[in-house]
Amino acid sequence: MDLPLRDLVVVGLEQAVAAPTATRTLADLGARVIKVENPRGGDFARDYDNAVLGELAAHFVWLNRGKESVALNFRDPRGAEALERLFARADIVVQNLAPGAAARYGFAAEQLVERFPRIVAVDISGYGEGGPLSHKRAYDLLVQSEAGSCSITGTQEHRAKPGIPVADIGAGMYTVTSVLAAIHARTATGRGTALSISLFDTVVEWMSYTMNITMGTGEQQVPNGVSSPAVSPYGAYPTADGFTLVLGTTNDGEWQRLARTVLGRDDLADDPAFTHNDDRVRLRPRLDEAIRAWTTTVPIAQAEKILDDAAIGNSRLNSVQEVIDHPHLSARDRWRDVATPAGPWRAPLPPPITPDWALPMGPVPALGEHTEAVLAEVGLTADEIAQLRADRVI
């Protein structure tokens, strides 16, 4: 099947998570992604661990399938010239190098669009330009701490970073949506655009609801574990057979059904102290105690059925292994084998589902696997490529 981005060429000067998230998503949708790496080790995420088949890093395998790897030292003038030829053929360029690095070498987004007006070029940074933090290196934990998301995660006693790198992934996905918007605009104007997306701005955007609370009331939300500081009842409760049940209500009608139908507590449902969500948040400990008194008397499967029948949202608090083994994934055929330099590796399908596309989930490249083929494609001769290899430019 023809994939929607099959005519687009993407060049990624990328490392770690944010930019690779964006370019892998574009590759999944059919774009040709050429990943430019340092010949001396490549993307540093290649060496985070050897969790995959005893050889490859979990982050790298996750975010780099379906790409071509070109190992090129663009600090050498000949490498810079080869990179320029790649830019001339690109529709999209995404980079997330250290602060100021791209501008020093002439391929920051605005510089590229000036030379190649049809390019959509993206600078992904930690903190964006023009502020007192712009010079700082930025990793997911650091940005989440600076932008406040760690202050509302965990518990009141122990703040925590979300286990998923949400700053990195969020910036990568804002890159995808912005790039697709710019490509759409190019069909009408014939011009590309320069985009800048920062991890810090991404997390601040996602902090908006809790910032609204603080700006509106002067109060700061306190994290409370597997729950929500803004909604009650909403949390995790032990069951009679040792599992953890998560259930939640999002409106007053659901609270009434939970209290009357599930808990059998008309007294709570009729108590004006629990009428509105704000009231229930303030009195959360009393409600949690009442819910726990019920969940500890029933096994989890029975609790799930009772809650489903009452149209109350619920789930299990699963471990990573339980997610890997999850019947909902296997029943929907959500796993595929992906080729890697160390052998096939199982990976979940990307979220988009349509009868019109079969997402390719292409191979994970070895470092420099496609260097010679790509350089030949942009016009270098076999002798020139051999000399670059001899000189360790590639």
GROMACS .gro file of C-alpha atoms in nm:
model
  394
    1MET     CA    1   0.000   0.000   0.000
    2ASP     CA    2   0.117   0.355  -0.070
    3LEU     CA    3   0.205   0.531   0.253
    4PRO     CA    4   0.098   0.895   0.295
    5LEU     CA    5   0.451   1.039   0.336
    6ARG     CA    6   0.619   0.819   0.073
    7ASP     CA    7   0.742   1.118  -0.133
    8LEU     CA    8   0.916   1.299   0.153
    9VAL     CA    9   1.288   1.284   0.237
   10VAL     CA   10   1.387   1.358   0.595
   11VAL     CA   11   1.740   1.425   0.719
   12GLY     CA   12   1.787   1.382   1.092
   13LEU     CA   13   2.089   1.518   1.278
   14GLU     CA   14   1.965   1.361   1.594
   15GLN     CA   15   2.040   1.179   1.911
   16ALA     CA   16   1.871   1.042   2.223
   17VAL     CA   17   1.489   1.063   2.220
   18ALA     CA   18   1.318   1.386   2.109
   19ALA     CA   19   1.425   1.417   1.745
   20PRO     CA   20   1.441   1.038   1.688
   21THR     CA   21   1.081   1.015   1.812
   22ALA     CA   22   0.975   1.264   1.544
   23THR     CA   23   1.169   1.110   1.257
   24ARG     CA   24   1.071   0.752   1.344
   25THR     CA   25   0.706   0.856   1.340
   26LEU     CA   26   0.759   1.010   0.995
   27ALA     CA   27   0.935   0.691   0.883
   28ASP     CA   28   0.645   0.479   1.008
   29LEU     CA   29   0.419   0.688   0.783
   30GLY     CA   30   0.637   0.628   0.480
   31ALA     CA   31   0.893   0.907   0.473
   32ARG     CA   32   1.249   0.822   0.381
   33VAL     CA   33   1.457   0.912   0.687
   34ILE     CA   34   1.834   0.952   0.656
   35LYS     CA   35   1.990   0.961   1.000
   36VAL     CA   36   2.328   1.138   1.003
   37GLU     CA   37   2.554   1.012   1.281
   38ASN     CA   38   2.904   1.074   1.409
   39PRO     CA   39   3.133   0.801   1.268
   40ARG     CA   40   3.285   0.766   1.614
   41GLY     CA   41   3.005   0.586   1.792
   42GLY     CA   42   2.700   0.748   1.633
   43ASP     CA   43   2.390   0.846   1.827
   44PHE     CA   44   2.495   0.810   2.191
   45ALA     CA   45   2.169   0.627   2.262
   46ARG     CA   46   2.324   0.330   2.078
   47ASP     CA   47   2.534   0.268   2.389
   48TYR     CA   48   2.286   0.321   2.671
   49ASP     CA   49   2.265  -0.054   2.737
   50ASN     CA   50   2.267  -0.391   2.560
   51ALA     CA   51   1.916  -0.499   2.661
   52VAL     CA   52   1.804  -0.603   2.312
   53LEU     CA   53   1.944  -0.943   2.214
   54GLY     CA   54   2.246  -0.876   2.436
   55GLU     CA   55   2.386  -0.625   2.186
   56LEU     CA   56   2.160  -0.328   2.118
   57ALA     CA   57   2.021  -0.049   2.334
   58ALA     CA   58   1.651  -0.044   2.418
   59HIS     CA   59   1.607   0.328   2.343
   60PHE     CA   60   1.784   0.303   2.009
   61VAL     CA   61   1.585   0.003   1.886
   62TRP     CA   62   1.262   0.173   1.993
   63LEU     CA   63   1.322   0.498   1.805
   64ASN     CA   64   1.530   0.422   1.500
   65ARG     CA   65   1.360   0.156   1.295
   66GLY     CA   66   1.293   0.232   0.930
   67LYS     CA   67   1.584   0.474   0.896
   68GLU     CA   68   1.903   0.480   0.690
   69SER     CA   69   2.223   0.549   0.884
   70VAL     CA   70   2.491   0.769   0.728
   71ALA     CA   71   2.806   0.799   0.940
   72LEU     CA   72   2.957   1.133   0.840
   73ASN     CA   73   3.194   1.379   1.006
   74PHE     CA   74   3.048   1.714   0.900
   75ARG     CA   75   3.325   1.899   1.084
   76ASP     CA   76   3.552   1.800   0.796
   77PRO     CA   77   3.489   2.032   0.496
   78ARG     CA   78   3.436   1.731   0.268
   79GLY     CA   79   3.181   1.589   0.510
   80ALA     CA   80   3.010   1.928   0.528
   81GLU     CA   81   2.990   1.936   0.149
   82ALA     CA   82   2.835   1.590   0.139
   83LEU     CA   83   2.584   1.694   0.405
   84GLU     CA   84   2.496   2.001   0.201
   85ARG     CA   85   2.412   1.776  -0.092
   86LEU     CA   86   2.180   1.580   0.135
   87PHE     CA   87   2.010   1.900   0.247
   88ALA     CA   88   1.955   1.996  -0.117
   89ARG     CA   89   1.748   1.679  -0.163
   90ALA     CA   90   1.561   1.697   0.168
   91ASP     CA   91   1.205   1.806   0.233
   92ILE     CA   92   1.247   1.804   0.609
   93VAL     CA   93   1.549   1.846   0.837
   94VAL     CA   94   1.526   1.780   1.211
   95GLN     CA   95   1.812   1.841   1.454
   96ASN     CA   96   1.850   1.826   1.832
   97LEU     CA   97   2.224   1.871   1.878
   98ALA     CA   98   2.379   2.053   2.175
   99PRO     CA   99   2.288   2.422   2.220
  100GLY     CA  100   2.443   2.634   1.944
  101ALA     CA  101   2.604   2.342   1.758
  102ALA     CA  102   2.379   2.349   1.451
  103ALA     CA  103   2.417   2.725   1.409
  104ARG     CA  104   2.797   2.699   1.429
  105TYR     CA  105   2.798   2.452   1.141
  106GLY     CA  106   2.540   2.636   0.935
  107PHE     CA  107   2.239   2.410   0.959
  108ALA     CA  108   2.016   2.571   1.218
  109ALA     CA  109   1.660   2.589   1.089
  110GLU     CA  110   1.664   2.951   0.974
  111GLN     CA  111   2.000   2.905   0.802
  112LEU     CA  112   1.874   2.605   0.609
  113VAL     CA  113   1.552   2.771   0.497
  114GLU     CA  114   1.753   3.070   0.376
  115ARG     CA  115   1.963   2.842   0.152
  116PHE     CA  116   1.687   2.596   0.062
  117PRO     CA  117   1.355   2.781   0.069
  118ARG     CA  118   1.141   2.467   0.025
  119ILE     CA  119   1.284   2.290   0.330
  120VAL     CA  120   1.086   2.247   0.651
  121ALA     CA  121   1.361   2.267   0.912
  122VAL     CA  122   1.320   2.206   1.284
  123ASP     CA  123   1.544   2.291   1.576
  124ILE     CA  124   1.455   2.087   1.884
  125SER     CA  125   1.618   2.226   2.195
  126GLY     CA  126   1.589   2.202   2.567
  127TYR     CA  127   1.485   2.557   2.646
  128GLY     CA  128   1.445   2.749   2.319
  129GLU     CA  129   1.631   3.064   2.221
  130GLY     CA  130   1.647   3.401   2.390
  131GLY     CA  131   1.616   3.312   2.758
  132PRO     CA  132   1.852   3.275   3.053
  133LEU     CA  133   1.840   2.893   3.024
  134SER     CA  134   1.895   2.873   2.648
  135HIS     CA  135   2.261   2.777   2.685
  136LYS     CA  136   2.198   2.482   2.915
  137ARG     CA  137   2.212   2.118   2.822
  138ALA     CA  138   1.871   1.967   2.871
  139TYR     CA  139   1.772   1.607   2.937
  140ASP     CA  140   1.422   1.485   3.009
  141LEU     CA  141   1.460   1.470   3.389
  142LEU     CA  142   1.621   1.814   3.401
  143VAL     CA  143   1.353   1.978   3.189
  144GLN     CA  144   1.067   1.808   3.374
  145SER     CA  145   1.216   1.931   3.700
  146GLU     CA  146   1.260   2.286   3.569
  147ALA     CA  147   0.910   2.296   3.417
  148GLY     CA  148   0.738   2.163   3.728
  149SER     CA  149   0.598   1.827   3.619
  150CYS     CA  150   0.808   1.643   3.878
  151SER     CA  151   0.655   1.859   4.151
  152ILE     CA  152   0.308   1.717   4.078
  153THR     CA  153   0.422   1.355   4.033
  154GLY     CA  154   0.488   1.098   4.304
  155THR     CA  155   0.369   1.167   4.656
  156GLN     CA  156   0.375   1.458   4.896
  157GLU     CA  157   0.677   1.302   5.069
  158HIS     CA  158   0.860   1.187   4.757
  159ARG     CA  159   0.840   1.378   4.431
  160ALA     CA  160   0.910   1.172   4.119
  161LYS     CA  161   0.982   1.189   3.750
  162PRO     CA  162   0.724   1.010   3.535
  163GLY     CA  163   0.869   0.681   3.417
  164ILE     CA  164   0.805   0.773   3.053
  165PRO     CA  165   1.027   1.054   2.910
  166VAL     CA  166   0.729   1.280   2.847
  167ALA     CA  167   0.931   1.596   2.771
  168ASP     CA  168   1.127   1.419   2.499
  169ILE     CA  169   0.830   1.236   2.351
  170GLY     CA  170   0.608   1.544   2.369
  171ALA     CA  171   0.861   1.761   2.188
  172GLY     CA  172   0.902   1.489   1.925
  173MET     CA  173   0.529   1.464   1.864
  174TYR     CA  174   0.483   1.843   1.849
  175THR     CA  175   0.758   1.831   1.588
  176VAL     CA  176   0.560   1.579   1.383
  177THR     CA  177   0.236   1.779   1.391
  178SER     CA  178   0.415   2.105   1.314
  179VAL     CA  179   0.613   1.950   1.028
  180LEU     CA  180   0.299   1.805   0.871
  181ALA     CA  181   0.127   2.145   0.900
  182ALA     CA  182   0.427   2.312   0.733
  183ILE     CA  183   0.436   2.054   0.454
  184HIS     CA  184   0.064   2.112   0.398
  185ALA     CA  185   0.123   2.488   0.380
  186ARG     CA  186   0.408   2.432   0.132
  187THR     CA  187   0.168   2.275  -0.115
  188ALA     CA  188  -0.001   2.616  -0.144
  189THR     CA  189   0.294   2.854  -0.099
  190GLY     CA  190   0.584   2.655  -0.239
  191ARG     CA  191   0.789   2.758   0.063
  192GLY     CA  192   0.909   2.570   0.364
  193THR     CA  193   0.955   2.716   0.709
  194ALA     CA  194   1.187   2.721   1.009
  195LEU     CA  195   1.043   2.574   1.328
  196SER     CA  196   1.174   2.576   1.682
  197ILE     CA  197   1.036   2.344   1.949
  198SER     CA  198   1.167   2.312   2.303
  199LEU     CA  199   1.121   2.046   2.566
  200PHE     CA  200   1.064   2.316   2.827
  201ASP     CA  201   0.778   2.478   2.634
  202THR     CA  202   0.625   2.136   2.577
  203VAL     CA  203   0.609   2.053   2.947
  204VAL     CA  204   0.490   2.404   3.037
  205GLU     CA  205   0.204   2.362   2.788
  206TRP     CA  206   0.109   2.032   2.949
  207MET     CA  207   0.126   2.196   3.292
  208SER     CA  208  -0.141   2.446   3.193
  209TYR     CA  209  -0.430   2.295   3.387
  210THR     CA  210  -0.236   2.284   3.714
  211MET     CA  211  -0.093   2.631   3.649
  212ASN     CA  212  -0.451   2.754   3.601
  213ILE     CA  213  -0.537   2.619   3.944
  214THR     CA  214  -0.242   2.795   4.106
  215MET     CA  215  -0.299   3.121   3.918
  216GLY     CA  216  -0.671   3.111   3.998
  217THR     CA  217  -0.661   3.002   4.361
  218GLY     CA  218  -0.307   3.053   4.484
  219GLU     CA  219  -0.295   2.684   4.576
  220GLN     CA  220  -0.035   2.439   4.451
  221GLN     CA  221  -0.147   2.086   4.380
  222VAL     CA  222   0.017   1.817   4.588
  223PRO     CA  223   0.093   1.484   4.418
  224ASN     CA  224  -0.075   1.180   4.566
  225GLY     CA  225   0.065   0.874   4.391
  226VAL     CA  226  -0.156   0.669   4.160
  227SER     CA  227  -0.440   0.916   4.180
  228SER     CA  228  -0.529   1.268   4.073
  229PRO     CA  229  -0.496   1.579   4.284
  230ALA     CA  230  -0.790   1.729   4.092
  231VAL     CA  231  -1.050   1.449   4.097
  232SER     CA  232  -1.195   1.221   4.366
  233PRO     CA  233  -1.265   0.933   4.398
  234TYR     CA  234  -0.980   0.841   4.167
  235GLY     CA  235  -0.704   0.603   4.270
  236ALA     CA  236  -0.557   0.259   4.331
  237TYR     CA  237  -0.701   0.012   4.581
  238PRO     CA  238  -0.602  -0.342   4.688
  239THR     CA  239  -0.831  -0.635   4.606
  240ALA     CA  240  -0.899  -0.954   4.801
  241ASP     CA  241  -0.671  -1.162   4.576
  242GLY     CA  242  -0.366  -0.936   4.597
  243PHE     CA  243  -0.406  -0.730   4.281
  244THR     CA  244  -0.434  -0.352   4.260
  245LEU     CA  245  -0.752  -0.209   4.111
  246VAL     CA  246  -0.759   0.145   3.973
  247LEU     CA  247  -1.096   0.315   3.949
  248GLY     CA  248  -1.211   0.666   3.890
  249THR     CA  249  -1.506   0.900   3.860
  250THR     CA  250  -1.504   1.217   3.651
  251ASN     CA  251  -1.844   1.369   3.731
  252ASP     CA  252  -2.114   1.379   3.996
  253GLY     CA  253  -2.331   1.120   3.820
  254GLU     CA  254  -2.051   0.865   3.823
  255TRP     CA  255  -1.994   0.934   4.192
  256GLN     CA  256  -2.360   0.863   4.263
  257ARG     CA  257  -2.344   0.532   4.075
  258LEU     CA  258  -2.023   0.432   4.252
  259ALA     CA  259  -2.162   0.513   4.596
  260ARG     CA  260  -2.507   0.358   4.551
  261THR     CA  261  -2.461   0.072   4.304
  262VAL     CA  262  -2.109  -0.045   4.376
  263LEU     CA  263  -2.039   0.044   4.738
  264GLY     CA  264  -2.398   0.018   4.857
  265ARG     CA  265  -2.347   0.340   5.050
  266ASP     CA  266  -2.659   0.552   5.006
  267ASP     CA  267  -2.545   0.745   5.311
  268LEU     CA  268  -2.240   0.872   5.123
  269ALA     CA  269  -2.441   0.945   4.807
  270ASP     CA  270  -2.694   1.147   5.009
  271ASP     CA  271  -2.437   1.330   5.222
  272PRO     CA  272  -2.419   1.695   5.103
  273ALA     CA  273  -2.053   1.701   5.210
  274PHE     CA  274  -1.974   1.490   4.902
  275THR     CA  275  -2.201   1.660   4.650
  276HIS     CA  276  -1.937   1.814   4.422
  277ASN     CA  277  -1.594   1.706   4.307
  278ASP     CA  278  -1.422   1.987   4.500
  279ASP     CA  279  -1.588   1.857   4.816
  280ARG     CA  280  -1.478   1.501   4.743
  281VAL     CA  281  -1.120   1.609   4.678
  282ARG     CA  282  -1.105   1.777   5.020
  283LEU     CA  283  -1.252   1.466   5.184
  284ARG     CA  284  -1.055   1.215   4.979
  285PRO     CA  285  -0.925   1.010   5.278
  286ARG     CA  286  -1.281   0.928   5.391
  287LEU     CA  287  -1.384   0.818   5.042
  288ASP     CA  288  -1.066   0.616   4.990
  289GLU     CA  289  -1.134   0.434   5.315
  290ALA     CA  290  -1.487   0.349   5.203
  291ILE     CA  291  -1.371   0.225   4.863
  292ARG     CA  292  -1.091   0.020   5.017
  293ALA     CA  293  -1.338  -0.142   5.254
  294TRP     CA  294  -1.520  -0.274   4.945
  295THR     CA  295  -1.224  -0.365   4.717
  296THR     CA  296  -1.052  -0.572   4.985
  297THR     CA  297  -1.355  -0.803   4.999
  298VAL     CA  298  -1.368  -0.893   4.627
  299PRO     CA  299  -1.122  -1.047   4.379
  300ILE     CA  300  -1.015  -0.819   4.099
  301ALA     CA  301  -1.207  -0.993   3.818
  302GLN     CA  302  -1.530  -0.963   4.014
  303ALA     CA  303  -1.458  -0.601   4.099
  304GLU     CA  304  -1.395  -0.520   3.732
  305LYS     CA  305  -1.727  -0.676   3.628
  306ILE     CA  306  -1.922  -0.492   3.897
  307LEU     CA  307  -1.763  -0.162   3.797
  308ASP     CA  308  -1.812  -0.225   3.425
  309ASP     CA  309  -2.179  -0.308   3.485
  310ALA     CA  310  -2.214   0.020   3.675
  311ALA     CA  311  -2.035   0.211   3.395
  312ILE     CA  312  -1.752   0.315   3.627
  313GLY     CA  313  -1.406   0.348   3.475
  314ASN     CA  314  -1.156   0.094   3.606
  315SER     CA  315  -0.833  -0.087   3.521
  316ARG     CA  316  -0.560  -0.299   3.670
  317LEU     CA  317  -0.229  -0.156   3.785
  318ASN     CA  318  -0.010  -0.374   3.563
  319SER     CA  319   0.361  -0.436   3.571
  320VAL     CA  320   0.572  -0.401   3.257
  321GLN     CA  321   0.572  -0.779   3.208
  322GLU     CA  322   0.195  -0.787   3.244
  323VAL     CA  323   0.170  -0.528   2.967
  324ILE     CA  324   0.401  -0.734   2.744
  325ASP     CA  325   0.176  -1.035   2.805
  326HIS     CA  326  -0.146  -0.834   2.786
  327PRO     CA  327  -0.430  -1.024   2.616
  328HIS     CA  328  -0.568  -0.702   2.471
  329LEU     CA  329  -0.251  -0.666   2.261
  330SER     CA  330  -0.241  -1.027   2.145
  331ALA     CA  331  -0.615  -1.038   2.066
  332ARG     CA  332  -0.574  -0.734   1.842
  333ASP     CA  333  -0.253  -0.862   1.677
  334ARG     CA  334  -0.052  -0.559   1.792
  335TRP     CA  335   0.296  -0.715   1.781
  336ARG     CA  336   0.536  -0.734   1.485
  337ASP     CA  337   0.893  -0.850   1.437
  338VAL     CA  338   1.141  -0.576   1.347
  339ALA     CA  339   1.476  -0.655   1.189
  340THR     CA  340   1.785  -0.536   1.379
  341PRO     CA  341   2.159  -0.589   1.328
  342ALA     CA  342   2.141  -0.851   1.605
  343GLY     CA  343   1.834  -1.035   1.474
  344PRO     CA  344   1.454  -0.993   1.482
  345TRP     CA  345   1.296  -0.814   1.777
  346ARG     CA  346   0.930  -0.788   1.876
  347ALA     CA  347   0.779  -0.439   1.883
  348PRO     CA  348   0.425  -0.302   1.921
  349LEU     CA  349   0.261  -0.152   1.617
  350PRO     CA  350   0.235   0.228   1.605
  351PRO     CA  351  -0.101   0.363   1.727
  352PRO     CA  352  -0.256   0.476   1.392
  353ILE     CA  353  -0.491   0.214   1.248
  354THR     CA  354  -0.640   0.238   0.899
  355PRO     CA  355  -0.731  -0.011   0.625
  356ASP     CA  356  -0.549   0.212   0.375
  357TRP     CA  357  -0.192   0.187   0.506
  358ALA     CA  358   0.026  -0.099   0.624
  359LEU     CA  359   0.288   0.068   0.841
  360PRO     CA  360   0.626  -0.077   0.741
  361MET     CA  361   0.819  -0.089   1.073
  362GLY     CA  362   1.146  -0.109   0.880
  363PRO     CA  363   1.482  -0.239   1.004
  364VAL     CA  364   1.693  -0.076   1.274
  365PRO     CA  365   2.014   0.033   1.098
  366ALA     CA  366   2.369  -0.048   1.196
  367LEU     CA  367   2.595   0.256   1.234
  368GLY     CA  368   2.686   0.380   0.886
  369GLU     CA  369   2.505   0.095   0.714
  370HIS     CA  370   2.384   0.319   0.430
  371THR     CA  371   2.670   0.569   0.409
  372GLU     CA  372   2.822   0.463   0.079
  373ALA     CA  373   2.489   0.410  -0.098
  374VAL     CA  374   2.356   0.751   0.006
  375LEU     CA  375   2.677   0.935  -0.081
  376ALA     CA  376   2.682   0.771  -0.422
  377GLU     CA  377   2.321   0.877  -0.468
  378VAL     CA  378   2.411   1.244  -0.407
  379GLY     CA  379   2.691   1.229  -0.665
  380LEU     CA  380   3.014   1.121  -0.497
  381THR     CA  381   3.228   0.882  -0.697
  382ALA     CA  382   3.356   0.549  -0.572
  383ASP     CA  383   3.708   0.693  -0.548
  384GLU     CA  384   3.585   0.993  -0.349
  385ILE     CA  385   3.395   0.769  -0.110
  386ALA     CA  386   3.697   0.543  -0.068
  387GLN     CA  387   3.914   0.845   0.015
  388LEU     CA  388   3.660   0.970   0.271
  389ARG     CA  389   3.663   0.629   0.435
  390ALA     CA  390   4.044   0.618   0.435
  391ASP     CA  391   4.049   0.961   0.599
  392ARG     CA  392   3.784   0.855   0.853
  393VAL     CA  393   3.543   1.125   0.738
  394ILE     CA  394   3.289   0.844   0.701
   0.00000   0.00000   0.00000
